[in-house]
CSV table of C-alpha atoms and ligand atoms in Angstrom, one decimal:
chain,number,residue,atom,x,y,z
A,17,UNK,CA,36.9,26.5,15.5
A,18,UNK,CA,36.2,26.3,18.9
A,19,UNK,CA,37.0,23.1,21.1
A,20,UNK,CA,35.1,22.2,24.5
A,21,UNK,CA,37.8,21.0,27.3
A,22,UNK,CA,36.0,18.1,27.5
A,23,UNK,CA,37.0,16.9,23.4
A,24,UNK,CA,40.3,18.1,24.0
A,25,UNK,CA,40.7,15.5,26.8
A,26,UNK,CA,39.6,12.7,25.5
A,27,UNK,CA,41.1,13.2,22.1
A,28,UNK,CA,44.5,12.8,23.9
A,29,UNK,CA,43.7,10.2,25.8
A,30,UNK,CA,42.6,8.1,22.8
A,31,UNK,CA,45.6,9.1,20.8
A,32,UNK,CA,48.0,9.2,23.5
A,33,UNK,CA,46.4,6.1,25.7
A,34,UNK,CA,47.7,8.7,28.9
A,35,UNK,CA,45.2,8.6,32.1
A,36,UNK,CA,43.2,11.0,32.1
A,37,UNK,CA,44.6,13.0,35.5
A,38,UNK,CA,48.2,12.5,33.7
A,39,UNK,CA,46.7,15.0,31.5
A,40,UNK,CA,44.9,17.0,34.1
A,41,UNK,CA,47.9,17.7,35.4
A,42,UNK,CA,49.9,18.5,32.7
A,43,UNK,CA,47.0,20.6,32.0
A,44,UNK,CA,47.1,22.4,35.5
A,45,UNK,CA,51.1,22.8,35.2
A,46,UNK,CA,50.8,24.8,32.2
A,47,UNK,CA,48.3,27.1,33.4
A,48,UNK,CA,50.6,27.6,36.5
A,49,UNK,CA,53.1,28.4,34.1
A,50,UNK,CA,51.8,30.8,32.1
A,51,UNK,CA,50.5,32.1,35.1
A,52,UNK,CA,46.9,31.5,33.7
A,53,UNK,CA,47.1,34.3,31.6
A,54,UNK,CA,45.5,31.7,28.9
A,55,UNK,CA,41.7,29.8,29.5
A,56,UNK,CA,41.7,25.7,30.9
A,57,UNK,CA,40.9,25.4,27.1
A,58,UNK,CA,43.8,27.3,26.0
A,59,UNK,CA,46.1,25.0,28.2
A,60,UNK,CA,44.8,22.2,27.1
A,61,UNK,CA,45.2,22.4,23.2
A,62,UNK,CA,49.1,23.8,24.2
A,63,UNK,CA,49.7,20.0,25.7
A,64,UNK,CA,48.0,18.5,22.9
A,65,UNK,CA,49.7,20.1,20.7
A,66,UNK,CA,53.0,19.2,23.1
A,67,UNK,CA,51.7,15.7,22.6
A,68,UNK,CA,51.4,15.7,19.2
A,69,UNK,CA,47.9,15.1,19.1
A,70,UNK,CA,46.3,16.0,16.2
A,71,UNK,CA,42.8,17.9,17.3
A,72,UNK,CA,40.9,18.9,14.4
A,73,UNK,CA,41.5,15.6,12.1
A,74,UNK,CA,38.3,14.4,11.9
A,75,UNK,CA,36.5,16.7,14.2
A,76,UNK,CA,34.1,17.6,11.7
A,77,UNK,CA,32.4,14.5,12.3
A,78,UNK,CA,28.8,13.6,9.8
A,79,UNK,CA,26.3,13.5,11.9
A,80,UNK,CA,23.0,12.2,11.7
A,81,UNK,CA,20.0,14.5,12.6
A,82,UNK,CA,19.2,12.4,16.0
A,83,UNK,CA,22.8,12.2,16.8
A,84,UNK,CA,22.7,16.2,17.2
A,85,UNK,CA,23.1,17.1,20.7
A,86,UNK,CA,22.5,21.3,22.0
A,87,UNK,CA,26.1,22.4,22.2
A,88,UNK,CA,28.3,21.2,19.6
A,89,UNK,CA,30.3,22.6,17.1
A,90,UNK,CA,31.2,22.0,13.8
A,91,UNK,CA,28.8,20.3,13.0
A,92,UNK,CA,28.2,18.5,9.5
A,93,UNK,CA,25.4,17.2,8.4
A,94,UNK,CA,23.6,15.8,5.1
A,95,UNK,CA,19.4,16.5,4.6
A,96,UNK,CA,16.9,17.0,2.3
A,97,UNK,CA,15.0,19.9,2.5
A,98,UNK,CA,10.9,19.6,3.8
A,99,UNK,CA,9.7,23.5,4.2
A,100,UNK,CA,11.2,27.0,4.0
A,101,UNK,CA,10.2,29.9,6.1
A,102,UNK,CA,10.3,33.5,4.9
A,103,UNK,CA,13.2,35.2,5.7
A,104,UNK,CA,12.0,37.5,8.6
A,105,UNK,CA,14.1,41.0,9.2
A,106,UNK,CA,14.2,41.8,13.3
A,107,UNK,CA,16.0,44.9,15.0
A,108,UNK,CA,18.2,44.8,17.6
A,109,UNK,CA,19.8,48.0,19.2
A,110,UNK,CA,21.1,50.1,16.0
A,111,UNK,CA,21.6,47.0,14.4
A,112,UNK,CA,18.7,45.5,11.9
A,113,UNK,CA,19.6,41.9,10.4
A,114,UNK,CA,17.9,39.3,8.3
A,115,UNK,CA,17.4,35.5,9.6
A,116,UNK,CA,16.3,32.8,7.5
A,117,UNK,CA,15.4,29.1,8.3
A,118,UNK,CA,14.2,25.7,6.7
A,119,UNK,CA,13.3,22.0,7.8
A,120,UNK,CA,15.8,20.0,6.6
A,121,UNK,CA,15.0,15.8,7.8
A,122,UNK,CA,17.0,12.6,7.2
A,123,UNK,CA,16.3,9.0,7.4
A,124,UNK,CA,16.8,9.5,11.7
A,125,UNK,CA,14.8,12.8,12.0
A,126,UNK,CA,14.1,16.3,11.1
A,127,UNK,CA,16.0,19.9,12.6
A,128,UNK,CA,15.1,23.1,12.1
A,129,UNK,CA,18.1,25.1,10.3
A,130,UNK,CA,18.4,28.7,11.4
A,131,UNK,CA,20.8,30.8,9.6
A,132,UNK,CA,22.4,34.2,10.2
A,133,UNK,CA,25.1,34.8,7.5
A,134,UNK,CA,24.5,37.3,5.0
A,135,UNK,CA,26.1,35.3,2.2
A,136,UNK,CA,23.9,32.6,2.8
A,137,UNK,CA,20.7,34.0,3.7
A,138,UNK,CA,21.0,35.0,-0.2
A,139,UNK,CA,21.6,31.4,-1.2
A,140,UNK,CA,18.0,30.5,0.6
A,141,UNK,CA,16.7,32.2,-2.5
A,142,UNK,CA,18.0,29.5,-4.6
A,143,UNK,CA,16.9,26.6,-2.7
A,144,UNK,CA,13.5,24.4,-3.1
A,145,UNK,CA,11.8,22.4,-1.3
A,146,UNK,CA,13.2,18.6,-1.7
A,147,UNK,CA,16.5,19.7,-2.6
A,148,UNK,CA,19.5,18.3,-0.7
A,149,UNK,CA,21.7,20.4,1.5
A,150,UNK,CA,25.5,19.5,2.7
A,151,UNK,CA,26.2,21.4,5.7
A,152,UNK,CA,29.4,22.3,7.2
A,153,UNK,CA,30.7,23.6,9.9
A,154,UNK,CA,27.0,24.8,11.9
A,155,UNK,CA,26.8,24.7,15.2
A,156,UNK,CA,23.7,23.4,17.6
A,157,UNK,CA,21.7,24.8,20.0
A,158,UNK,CA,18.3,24.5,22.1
A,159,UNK,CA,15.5,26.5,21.8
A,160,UNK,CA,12.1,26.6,23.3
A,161,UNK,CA,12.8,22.7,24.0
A,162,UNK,CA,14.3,22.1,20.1
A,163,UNK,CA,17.4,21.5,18.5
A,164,UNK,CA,18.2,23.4,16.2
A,165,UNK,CA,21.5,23.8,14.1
A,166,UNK,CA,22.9,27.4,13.2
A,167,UNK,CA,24.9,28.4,10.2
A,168,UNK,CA,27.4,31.2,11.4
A,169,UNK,CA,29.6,32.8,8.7
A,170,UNK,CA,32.0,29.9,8.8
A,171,UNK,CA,29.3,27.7,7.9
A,172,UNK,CA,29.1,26.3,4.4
A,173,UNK,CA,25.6,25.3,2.5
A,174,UNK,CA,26.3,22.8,-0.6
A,175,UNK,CA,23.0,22.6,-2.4
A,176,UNK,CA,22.4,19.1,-4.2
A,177,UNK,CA,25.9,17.9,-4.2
A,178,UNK,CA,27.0,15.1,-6.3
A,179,UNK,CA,26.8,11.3,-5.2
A,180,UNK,CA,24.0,12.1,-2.5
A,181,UNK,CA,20.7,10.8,-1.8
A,182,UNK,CA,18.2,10.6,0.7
A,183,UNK,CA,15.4,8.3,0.4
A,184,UNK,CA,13.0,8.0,3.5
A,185,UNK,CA,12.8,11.2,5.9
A,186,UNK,CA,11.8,10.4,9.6
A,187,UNK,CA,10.0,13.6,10.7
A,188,UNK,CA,10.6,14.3,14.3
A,189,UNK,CA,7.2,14.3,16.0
A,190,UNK,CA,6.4,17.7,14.8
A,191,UNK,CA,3.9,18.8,12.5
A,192,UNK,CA,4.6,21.6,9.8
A,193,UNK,CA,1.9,23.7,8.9
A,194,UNK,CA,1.9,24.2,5.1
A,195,UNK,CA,-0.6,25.3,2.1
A,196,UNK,CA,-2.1,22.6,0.0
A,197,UNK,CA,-0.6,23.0,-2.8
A,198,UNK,CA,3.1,22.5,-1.6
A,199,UNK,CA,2.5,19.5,0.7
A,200,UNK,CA,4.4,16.1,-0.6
A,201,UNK,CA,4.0,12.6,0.2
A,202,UNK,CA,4.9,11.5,3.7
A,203,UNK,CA,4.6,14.6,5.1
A,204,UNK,CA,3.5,15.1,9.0
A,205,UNK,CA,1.1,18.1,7.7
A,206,UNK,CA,-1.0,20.7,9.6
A,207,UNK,CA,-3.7,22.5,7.3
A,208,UNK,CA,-5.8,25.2,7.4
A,209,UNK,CA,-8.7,25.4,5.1
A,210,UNK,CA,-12.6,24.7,4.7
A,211,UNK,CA,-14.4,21.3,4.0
A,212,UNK,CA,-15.6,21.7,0.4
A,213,UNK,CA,-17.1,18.1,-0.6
A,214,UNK,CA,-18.1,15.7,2.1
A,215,UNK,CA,-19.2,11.5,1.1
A,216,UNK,CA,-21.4,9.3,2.8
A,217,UNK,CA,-19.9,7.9,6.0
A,218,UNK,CA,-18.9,4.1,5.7
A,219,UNK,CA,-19.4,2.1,9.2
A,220,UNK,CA,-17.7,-1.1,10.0
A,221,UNK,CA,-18.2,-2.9,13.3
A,222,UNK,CA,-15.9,-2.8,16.0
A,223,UNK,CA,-14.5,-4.1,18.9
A,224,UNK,CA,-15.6,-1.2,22.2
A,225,UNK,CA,-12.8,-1.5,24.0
A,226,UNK,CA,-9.9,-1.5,21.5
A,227,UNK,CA,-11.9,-0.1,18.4
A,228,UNK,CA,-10.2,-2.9,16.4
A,229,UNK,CA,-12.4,-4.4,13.3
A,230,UNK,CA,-13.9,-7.5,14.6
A,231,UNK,CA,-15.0,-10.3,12.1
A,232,UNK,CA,-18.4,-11.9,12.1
A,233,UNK,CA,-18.8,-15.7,12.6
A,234,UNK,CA,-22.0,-17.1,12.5
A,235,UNK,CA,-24.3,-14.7,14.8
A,236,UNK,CA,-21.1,-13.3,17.1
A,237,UNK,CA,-18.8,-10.6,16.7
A,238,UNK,CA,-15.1,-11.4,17.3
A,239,UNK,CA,-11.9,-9.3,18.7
A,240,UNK,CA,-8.5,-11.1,18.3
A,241,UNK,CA,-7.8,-9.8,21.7
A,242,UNK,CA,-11.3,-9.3,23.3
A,243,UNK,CA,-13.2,-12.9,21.9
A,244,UNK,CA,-16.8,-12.0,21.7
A,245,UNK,CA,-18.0,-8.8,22.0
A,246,UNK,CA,-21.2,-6.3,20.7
A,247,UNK,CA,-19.5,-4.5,17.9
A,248,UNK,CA,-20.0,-0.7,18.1
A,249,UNK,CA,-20.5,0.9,14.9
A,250,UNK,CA,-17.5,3.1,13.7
A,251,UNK,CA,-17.4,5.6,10.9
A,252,UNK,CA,-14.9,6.5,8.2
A,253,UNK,CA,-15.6,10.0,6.7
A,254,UNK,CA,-14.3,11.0,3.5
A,255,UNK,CA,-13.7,14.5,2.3
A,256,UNK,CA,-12.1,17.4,0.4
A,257,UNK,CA,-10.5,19.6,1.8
A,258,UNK,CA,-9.8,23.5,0.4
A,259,UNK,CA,-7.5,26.4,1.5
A,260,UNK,CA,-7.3,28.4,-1.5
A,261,UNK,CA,-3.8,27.0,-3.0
A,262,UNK,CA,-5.5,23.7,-3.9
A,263,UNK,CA,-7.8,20.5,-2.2
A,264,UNK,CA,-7.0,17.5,-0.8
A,265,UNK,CA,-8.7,14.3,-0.1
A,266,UNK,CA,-8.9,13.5,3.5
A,267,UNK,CA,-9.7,10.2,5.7
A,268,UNK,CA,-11.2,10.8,9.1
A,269,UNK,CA,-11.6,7.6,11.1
A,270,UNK,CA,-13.7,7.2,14.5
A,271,UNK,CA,-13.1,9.7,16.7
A,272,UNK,CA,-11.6,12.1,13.9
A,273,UNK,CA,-15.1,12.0,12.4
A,274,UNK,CA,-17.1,11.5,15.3
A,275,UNK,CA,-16.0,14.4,16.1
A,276,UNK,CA,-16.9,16.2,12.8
A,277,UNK,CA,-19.8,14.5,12.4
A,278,UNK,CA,-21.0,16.0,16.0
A,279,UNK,CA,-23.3,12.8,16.4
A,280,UNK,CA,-25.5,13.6,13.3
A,281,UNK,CA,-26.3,10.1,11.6
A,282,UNK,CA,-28.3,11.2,8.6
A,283,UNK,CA,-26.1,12.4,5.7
A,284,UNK,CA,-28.5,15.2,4.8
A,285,UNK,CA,-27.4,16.6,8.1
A,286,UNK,CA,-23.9,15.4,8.3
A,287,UNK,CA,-24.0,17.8,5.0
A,288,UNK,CA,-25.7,20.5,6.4
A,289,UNK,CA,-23.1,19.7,9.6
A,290,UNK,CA,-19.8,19.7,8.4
A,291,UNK,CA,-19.9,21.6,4.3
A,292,UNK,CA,-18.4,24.9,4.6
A,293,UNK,CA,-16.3,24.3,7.9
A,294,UNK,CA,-13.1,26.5,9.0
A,295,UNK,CA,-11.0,23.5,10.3
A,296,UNK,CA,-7.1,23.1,11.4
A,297,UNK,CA,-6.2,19.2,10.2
A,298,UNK,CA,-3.1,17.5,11.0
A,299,UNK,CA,-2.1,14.3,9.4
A,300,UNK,CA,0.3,11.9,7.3
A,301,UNK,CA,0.3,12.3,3.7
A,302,UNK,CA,0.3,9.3,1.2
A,303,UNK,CA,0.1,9.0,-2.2
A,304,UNK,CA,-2.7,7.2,-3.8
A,305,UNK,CA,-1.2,5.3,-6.5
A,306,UNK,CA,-4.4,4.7,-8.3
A,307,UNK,CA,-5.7,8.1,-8.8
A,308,UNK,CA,-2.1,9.9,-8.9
A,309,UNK,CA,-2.8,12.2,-6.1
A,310,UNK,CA,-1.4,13.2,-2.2
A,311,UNK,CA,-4.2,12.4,0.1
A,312,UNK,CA,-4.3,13.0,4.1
A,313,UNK,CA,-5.3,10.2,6.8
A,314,UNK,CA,-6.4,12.6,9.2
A,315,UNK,CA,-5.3,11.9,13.0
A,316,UNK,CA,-6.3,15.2,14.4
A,317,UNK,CA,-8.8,17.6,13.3
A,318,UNK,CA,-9.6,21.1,15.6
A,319,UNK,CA,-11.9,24.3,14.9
A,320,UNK,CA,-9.8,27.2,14.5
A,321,UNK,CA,-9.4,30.1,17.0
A,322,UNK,CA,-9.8,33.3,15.2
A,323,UNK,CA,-7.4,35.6,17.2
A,324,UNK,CA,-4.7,33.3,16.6
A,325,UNK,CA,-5.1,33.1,13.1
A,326,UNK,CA,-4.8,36.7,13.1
A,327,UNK,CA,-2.0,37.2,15.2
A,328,UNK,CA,-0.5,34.3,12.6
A,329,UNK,CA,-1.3,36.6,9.5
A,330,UNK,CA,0.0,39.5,11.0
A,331,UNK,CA,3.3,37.8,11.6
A,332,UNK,CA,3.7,36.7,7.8
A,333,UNK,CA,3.4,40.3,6.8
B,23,LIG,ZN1,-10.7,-5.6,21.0
């Protein structure tokens, strides 16, 4: 286990209640000693030691996902699992290896998980989606602007131990792209796939400038916020949506299906318009209670670009 000078530091000062130059000092005198044949580090867990400080009680601190910083080590953490990638071979030098990674989320946030071990790359085999993991001993790191948390070969995995539950997972702002037919409830979702069924636009009147429903009294329109206003009439689009694992039912509002609707008003060519379209949608899942099923309120919808979708099947092979 590896200690930054920093911990080491303040670990002795809080068990020791010594200043913090005291320590620096002490620190300095012992590499002089040793005629710095050992690292700052090095000295520093000799005085602690000298000290009777204890440094690794309780270092392997639970952490929650948004308390995860780049840099830390042994790191433990507690998730439930939201999507698992393919483990993807890469070669490096003479060496080939195997890395494997999942989206594990708690009720703070969500952290890709990358791992490099052997052993456990084996174990992803046995995990599902919505299972909870124990992690021990990872370490964190930043990548491309993420944190992510690595499993080393003195990591531990712990799938579904006893006594722990996760109820509400806070994605981080993220959305994962997934197939139909293994999307869950309360899921930040990106979907590729084809609008199979479309329904008859609903309008309601509402406020221009905040897009808020207004209510009618007498002959006026009202806004909380704006008082009396001419009410705009705003769409809500209903439709299904296909990618060859399964459909969904999806909710476009205004501008979502404004934009699908490219200004056509009369459903015969809203039809003609939007049935049979490639799309990429993003959105929060829910369930509907009523009818037993996981539908999408769309909050993004864009036309795919061929040549990435391409590049992105070429990459899964
Ligand atoms: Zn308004």
């Amino acid at each position: 286990m590896i200690l930054g000078y920093e911990t080491i530091i303040n670990k002795i000062v809080d068990s020791t209640g010594l200043s913090r130059q005291d320590i620096e000092s002490k620190i300095e005198k012992k590499l002089k000693d040793l005629q710095d044949l050992i690292s700052r580090e090095g000295a520093a867990h000799i005085i602690a030691n000298e000290l009777n400080v204890k440094l690794f009680d309780n270092i392997n601190r639970s952490l929650k996902i948004n308390q995860i910083q780049p840099g830390l080590n042994s790191v433990n953490i507690l998730g439930k699992v939201i999507n698992i990638n393919e483990i993807r071979t890469f070669q490096k030098e003479n060496r080939q290896g195997r890395i494997g990674s999942l989206l594990l989320g708690d009720e703070t946030g969500s952290i890709r998980i990358v791992i490099w071990d052997e052993k456990l790359i084996d174990l992803i085999k046995e995990i599902k989606q919505q299972d909870i993991l124990k992690i021990n001993n990872a370490y964190s790191k930043q990548n491309n602007g993420f944190k992510e948390l690595h499993i080393g070969s003195k990591s531990q995995i712990i799938i579904n131990p006893e006594n722990e539950t996760i109820n509400n997972i806070k994605l981080s702002n993220s959305a994962i792209r997934k197939q139909i037919a293994e999307i869950l409830e309360n899921e930040f979702v990106e979907i590729l796939g084809t609008v199979v069924q479309v329904f008859e636009p609903k309008y309601y009147n509402s406020c221009p400038v905040c897009n808020k429903k207004v209510v009618q009294e007498d002959n006026y329109f009202v806004c909380q916020e704006h008082k009396t206003v001419i009410p705009k009439q705003t769409p809500i689009l209903n439709i299904f949506f296909d990618d060859g694992t399964g459909n969904i039912r999806a909710v476009l509002f205004r501008d979502q299906a404004e934009k699908l609707m490219s200004e056509k008003k009369n459903f015969e060519e809203i039809k003609k318009e939007v049935l049979g379209k490639q799309l990429i949608i993003k959105g929060k899942t829910t369930k509907n209670e009523m009818f037993n099923r996981i539908e999408l309120t769309v909050n993004n919808i864009e036309e795919p670009d061929p040549e990435k979708i391409i590049a992105e099947m070429q990459n899964d092979v």
